Tab-separated table of C-alpha atoms and ligand atoms in Angstrom:
chain	number	residue	atom	x	y	z
A	198	MET	CA	94.586	171.001	-11.015
A	199	LYS	CA	97.708	171.103	-8.890
A	200	TYR	CA	98.097	168.475	-6.189
A	201	ALA	CA	98.157	171.241	-3.577
A	202	ASP	CA	94.729	172.397	-4.749
A	203	ARG	CA	93.072	169.047	-4.203
A	204	ILE	CA	89.979	169.166	-2.069
A	205	ALA	CA	89.955	166.483	0.641
A	206	VAL	CA	87.104	163.983	0.768
A	207	ARG	CA	86.487	162.757	4.312
A	208	SER	CA	85.914	159.133	5.194
A	209	ARG	CA	82.992	158.197	7.401
A	210	ILE	CA	85.282	157.984	10.439
A	211	GLU	CA	86.868	161.339	9.691
A	212	MET	CA	83.429	162.855	9.232
A	213	ASP	CA	82.388	161.617	12.682
A	214	ARG	CA	85.406	163.384	14.189
A	215	MET	CA	84.503	166.539	12.250
A	216	ARG	CA	80.979	166.268	13.706
A	217	GLU	CA	82.370	166.072	17.226
A	218	VAL	CA	84.707	169.035	16.857
A	219	GLY	CA	81.970	170.974	15.065
A	220	GLU	CA	79.572	170.405	17.943
A	221	GLN	CA	82.150	171.606	20.473
A	222	THR	CA	82.740	174.707	18.346
A	223	GLY	CA	79.025	175.482	18.199
A	224	GLU	CA	78.494	174.912	21.920
A	225	ILE	CA	81.306	177.226	22.960
A	226	LEU	CA	80.282	179.914	20.469
A	227	LEU	CA	76.797	179.798	22.009
A	228	LYS	CA	78.343	180.368	25.457
A	229	LEU	CA	80.174	183.401	24.061
A	230	ARG	CA	76.945	184.818	22.664
A	231	GLU	CA	75.311	184.477	26.052
A	232	ALA	CA	78.233	186.205	27.780
A	233	ALA	CA	78.259	189.254	25.476
A	234	LYS	CA	76.348	192.092	27.170
A	235	PRO	CA	76.716	195.879	27.498
A	236	GLY	CA	79.780	196.458	29.693
A	237	THR	CA	81.479	193.155	28.850
A	238	THR	CA	84.956	193.554	27.368
A	239	THR	CA	86.033	191.518	24.386
A	240	ALA	CA	88.993	190.258	26.480
A	241	GLU	CA	86.482	188.805	28.956
A	242	LEU	CA	84.819	186.929	26.106
A	243	ASN	CA	88.207	185.578	25.086
A	244	ASP	CA	88.671	184.371	28.685
A	245	VAL	CA	85.313	182.583	28.540
A	246	ALA	CA	86.386	180.782	25.366
A	247	ASP	CA	89.806	179.964	26.777
A	248	GLY	CA	88.218	178.496	29.933
A	249	GLU	CA	85.867	176.322	27.893
A	250	LEU	CA	88.709	175.053	25.700
A	251	LYS	CA	90.750	174.086	28.758
A	252	ARG	CA	87.816	172.483	30.573
A	253	ARG	CA	87.055	170.368	27.499
A	254	ARG	CA	90.722	169.714	26.676
A	255	LEU	CA	90.459	171.220	23.209
A	256	ASN	CA	92.986	173.315	21.298
A	257	SER	CA	92.718	176.703	19.644
A	258	PRO	CA	93.735	176.877	15.996
A	259	PHE	CA	93.511	180.700	16.219
A	260	LEU	CA	96.097	181.202	18.994
A	261	GLY	CA	99.527	181.678	17.413
A	262	TYR	CA	98.166	181.446	13.867
A	263	GLY	CA	100.331	183.572	11.570
A	264	PRO	CA	100.485	182.723	7.893
A	265	GLY	CA	102.767	184.577	5.514
A	266	GLY	CA	104.755	186.624	8.001
A	267	LEU	CA	101.760	187.970	9.925
A	268	PRO	CA	102.339	188.420	13.667
A	269	PRO	CA	101.029	185.335	15.521
A	270	TYR	CA	97.345	185.842	16.351
A	271	PRO	CA	97.276	186.537	20.115
A	272	ALA	CA	93.839	185.171	21.151
A	273	VAL	CA	91.419	182.231	20.838
A	274	ILE	CA	88.528	184.296	19.445
A	275	CYS	CA	88.116	187.137	17.000
A	276	ALA	CA	85.790	189.866	18.286
A	277	SER	CA	84.931	192.458	15.619
A	278	VAL	CA	82.685	195.377	16.627
A	279	ASN	CA	80.575	197.551	14.267
A	280	ASP	CA	82.819	198.638	11.356
A	281	GLU	CA	85.333	195.895	12.149
A	282	VAL	CA	84.822	193.209	9.512
A	283	VAL	CA	86.889	190.282	10.813
A	284	HIS	CA	89.936	189.397	12.919
A	285	GLY	CA	89.296	191.950	15.670
A	286	ILE	CA	91.728	191.223	18.515
A	287	PRO	CA	90.059	190.963	21.949
A	288	GLY	CA	91.018	193.694	24.396
A	289	SER	CA	89.785	196.210	26.954
A	290	ARG	CA	87.045	197.615	24.719
A	291	GLU	CA	83.671	197.456	26.473
A	292	LEU	CA	80.632	196.493	24.455
A	293	ARG	CA	77.931	199.167	24.391
A	294	GLU	CA	74.225	199.078	23.779
A	295	GLY	CA	73.605	199.431	20.045
A	296	ASP	CA	76.850	197.736	19.003
A	297	ILE	CA	76.914	194.727	16.742
A	298	LEU	CA	79.544	192.121	17.629
A	299	SER	CA	80.969	189.498	15.296
A	300	LEU	CA	82.378	186.526	17.205
A	301	ASP	CA	84.567	184.098	15.278
A	302	PHE	CA	85.723	180.919	16.991
A	303	GLY	CA	87.565	177.750	16.035
A	304	VAL	CA	88.479	174.461	17.701
A	305	GLU	CA	91.056	171.759	16.988
A	306	ALA	CA	90.676	168.317	18.530
A	307	GLY	CA	92.284	165.036	17.532
A	308	GLY	CA	93.678	166.605	14.371
A	309	PHE	CA	90.377	167.988	13.075
A	310	HIS	CA	88.968	171.502	13.006
A	311	GLY	CA	85.714	173.399	13.444
A	312	ASP	CA	85.193	177.078	12.579
A	313	SER	CA	82.099	179.222	13.096
A	314	ALA	CA	81.114	182.852	13.439
A	315	VAL	CA	78.036	184.860	14.318
A	316	THR	CA	77.100	188.528	14.526
A	317	ILE	CA	74.919	189.486	17.489
A	318	PRO	CA	73.216	192.641	18.714
A	319	ILE	CA	74.344	194.163	22.014
A	320	GLY	CA	71.123	195.385	23.610
A	321	PRO	CA	68.689	197.171	21.293
A	322	ILE	CA	70.214	198.042	17.904
A	323	SER	CA	69.112	200.134	14.938
A	324	GLU	CA	66.760	198.673	12.373
A	325	ALA	CA	69.454	199.105	9.725
A	326	ALA	CA	71.937	197.076	11.781
A	327	GLN	CA	69.366	194.323	12.291
A	328	ARG	CA	68.645	194.221	8.564
A	329	LEU	CA	72.366	193.785	7.891
A	330	ILE	CA	72.624	190.941	10.400
A	331	ASP	CA	69.565	189.182	8.961
A	332	ALA	CA	70.727	189.560	5.345
A	333	THR	CA	74.174	188.203	6.203
A	334	GLU	CA	72.758	185.169	7.964
A	335	ASP	CA	70.302	184.607	5.094
A	336	SER	CA	73.180	184.799	2.596
A	337	LEU	CA	75.004	182.092	4.548
A	338	THR	CA	71.849	179.956	4.494
A	339	ASP	CA	71.622	180.340	0.715
A	340	GLY	CA	75.296	179.481	0.276
A	341	ILE	CA	74.895	176.372	2.426
A	342	GLU	CA	71.905	175.279	0.307
A	343	GLN	CA	74.250	174.963	-2.676
A	344	MET	CA	76.434	172.403	-0.891
A	345	VAL	CA	74.975	169.490	-2.780
A	346	LYS	CA	76.733	166.778	-4.760
A	347	GLY	CA	77.136	167.723	-8.424
A	348	ARG	CA	76.845	171.510	-7.949
A	349	ARG	CA	79.896	173.579	-8.753
A	350	LEU	CA	82.132	175.422	-6.319
A	351	SER	CA	81.178	178.893	-7.563
A	352	ASP	CA	77.467	178.182	-7.059
A	353	ILE	CA	78.042	178.792	-3.334
A	354	GLY	CA	79.455	182.286	-3.665
A	355	ALA	CA	76.998	183.234	-6.374
A	356	ALA	CA	74.087	182.383	-4.064
A	357	VAL	CA	75.640	184.317	-1.163
A	358	GLN	CA	76.243	187.409	-3.296
A	359	LYS	CA	72.776	187.347	-4.811
A	360	LYS	CA	71.059	187.345	-1.420
A	361	ALA	CA	73.309	189.994	0.141
A	362	GLU	CA	73.075	192.364	-2.821
A	363	ALA	CA	69.310	191.887	-3.170
A	364	ALA	CA	69.069	193.311	0.357
A	365	GLY	CA	71.110	196.341	-0.749
A	366	PHE	CA	74.417	195.378	0.852
A	367	SER	CA	77.896	194.573	-0.485
A	368	VAL	CA	79.997	191.448	-0.125
A	369	VAL	CA	83.631	191.589	1.024
A	370	ARG	CA	86.096	190.279	-1.583
A	371	GLN	CA	89.333	190.416	0.396
A	372	PHE	CA	88.515	187.456	2.662
A	373	VAL	CA	86.968	184.163	1.613
A	374	GLY	CA	85.670	180.888	3.007
A	375	HIS	CA	87.783	177.756	2.869
A	376	GLY	CA	88.048	174.004	2.964
A	377	ILE	CA	88.488	172.725	6.531
A	378	GLY	CA	89.505	169.421	8.099
A	379	ARG	CA	92.993	168.393	9.145
A	380	GLN	CA	93.925	172.054	8.722
A	381	MET	CA	91.821	175.069	9.625
A	382	HIS	CA	92.425	176.418	6.126
A	383	GLU	CA	92.527	173.894	3.295
A	384	PRO	CA	91.761	174.153	-0.399
A	385	PRO	CA	89.536	175.325	-1.906
A	386	GLN	CA	89.060	179.029	-1.345
A	387	VAL	CA	85.336	179.707	-1.236
A	388	PRO	CA	84.621	183.308	-2.307
A	389	ASN	CA	81.339	184.923	-1.332
A	390	TYR	CA	80.792	186.272	-4.837
A	391	GLY	CA	81.103	185.288	-8.470
A	392	ARG	CA	79.260	183.709	-11.372
A	393	PRO	CA	77.587	180.347	-10.868
A	394	GLY	CA	78.534	177.169	-12.734
A	395	ARG	CA	82.302	177.486	-12.403
A	396	GLY	CA	84.990	175.478	-10.651
A	397	GLN	CA	85.085	171.958	-9.351
A	398	ARG	CA	82.072	169.750	-8.917
A	399	LEU	CA	81.118	169.242	-5.289
A	400	GLN	CA	81.418	165.729	-3.921
A	401	ILE	CA	80.134	163.816	-0.928
A	402	GLY	CA	82.643	164.109	1.919
A	403	MET	CA	83.906	167.617	1.179
A	404	VAL	CA	83.767	170.018	4.135
A	405	PHE	CA	83.874	173.809	3.759
A	406	ALA	CA	83.728	176.769	6.102
A	407	ILE	CA	81.330	179.187	4.409
A	408	GLU	CA	81.708	182.680	5.825
A	409	PRO	CA	80.071	185.693	4.208
A	410	MET	CA	81.207	189.139	5.371
A	411	VAL	CA	78.602	191.703	4.330
A	412	ASN	CA	78.900	195.505	4.475
A	413	VAL	CA	76.323	198.303	4.574
A	414	GLY	CA	78.466	200.512	2.316
A	415	THR	CA	81.537	199.770	0.235
A	416	GLU	CA	82.882	196.231	-0.005
A	417	LYS	CA	86.382	197.656	0.501
A	418	VAL	CA	88.231	196.935	3.714
A	419	ARG	CA	91.549	197.994	5.211
A	420	VAL	CA	93.703	196.358	7.854
A	421	LEU	CA	94.760	198.289	10.968
A	422	GLU	CA	98.299	198.748	12.356
A	423	ASP	CA	97.941	195.570	14.438
A	424	GLU	CA	98.078	193.757	11.062
A	425	TRP	CA	94.933	191.765	11.894
A	426	THR	CA	91.849	193.905	12.465
A	427	ALA	CA	90.045	194.459	9.164
A	428	VAL	CA	87.642	197.422	9.073
A	429	THR	CA	85.361	198.805	6.384
A	430	SER	CA	87.052	201.573	4.391
A	431	ASP	CA	84.034	203.856	4.816
A	432	GLY	CA	83.476	203.168	8.522
A	433	GLU	CA	80.027	201.639	7.948
A	434	LEU	CA	78.786	198.491	9.677
A	435	SER	CA	79.806	194.957	8.702
A	436	ALA	CA	78.454	191.531	9.702
A	437	HIS	CA	79.922	188.017	9.482
A	438	PHE	CA	78.400	184.556	9.811
A	439	GLU	CA	80.236	181.259	9.387
A	440	HIS	CA	79.446	177.564	9.572
A	441	THR	CA	81.492	174.435	8.940
A	442	VAL	CA	79.389	172.418	6.496
A	443	ALA	CA	79.739	168.892	5.074
A	444	ILE	CA	78.363	167.608	1.788
A	445	THR	CA	76.526	164.363	2.524
A	446	GLU	CA	74.237	161.947	0.687
A	447	ASP	CA	71.347	163.701	2.403
A	448	GLY	CA	72.504	167.169	1.377
A	449	PRO	CA	74.366	169.842	3.349
A	450	GLU	CA	75.065	169.038	6.998
A	451	VAL	CA	75.932	171.993	9.222
A	452	LEU	CA	78.519	170.596	11.641
A	453	THR	CA	78.741	173.689	13.875
A	454	ARG	CA	75.032	174.131	14.519
A	455	VAL	CA	73.796	173.302	18.008
A	456	PRO	CA	70.291	173.802	19.435
A	457	GLY	CA	69.792	177.501	20.146
A	458	SER	CA	72.587	178.630	17.810
A	459	HIS	CA	72.344	180.396	14.455
B	769	MF3	N1	87.609	181.933	11.188
B	769	MF3	C1	88.584	182.812	10.636
B	769	MF3	C2	89.093	182.260	9.340
B	769	MF3	O1	88.561	181.321	8.882
B	769	MF3	C3	89.548	183.231	11.630
B	769	MF3	C4	90.930	182.764	11.580
B	769	MF3	S1	92.039	184.028	11.887
B	769	MF3	C5	92.841	183.635	13.304
B	769	MF3	O2	89.965	182.741	8.683
B	769	MF3	F1	93.958	184.247	13.289
B	769	MF3	F2	92.131	184.011	14.287
B	769	MF3	F3	93.068	182.381	13.386
B	770	CO	CO1	86.940	180.454	8.686
């Protein structure tokens, strides 16, 4: 194992800071969910998030993020509608009844990060769209359940894939979950697929962002001209859920869950 691949183990004090930033992340994401209605633009949702960050004196790890020569990300949320998988850039698009909206939001405070995403219905949606949303959230739940001391890294993705595919959907390969802490993206990569029983053993104090992206049709995605927005290759619906989760003595602890959230 290369030094750069080492997975951080958080001290008790660090974990308390991760709890705080996780709670802020969850609270603001809940506000965004409540603000998303037919007629709302995704830029307005970005403004809501920006206002909350300023009011609470928190920073956005999304704004200006640009690894590997990508153009700096221009917003504090990702808003991905229908066939958009992840990294949709907020803009003048109005949400319409029947849409599904994936909201992805992160916070940095005091050198620590939180990251969470949810897919929500806009007004009444089709039964098929609701099934996709439910299966994606259930696959996240199953992945989180594997975050127990002594399990192996690949047990997480294997559990996610099993649940999503059992519901008849496909799991995106091109984007993965990640370690999170002092950086928004830290080792390890946490794929949402694969065989169980592989990779490092999970230890108390590790914190991962688990984030299944699940498609109705093909798992294949392509990235639009803006170099950020990922869409399904076949134009079918996609859903995304994410939580920042710690491995504790008492099992998995979801740091970004607040009352009323997913
Ligand atoms: N939550 C996403 C991730 O973990 C979004 C980050 S992309 C950004 O990769 F550009 F918006 F920061
Ligand atoms: Co993430």
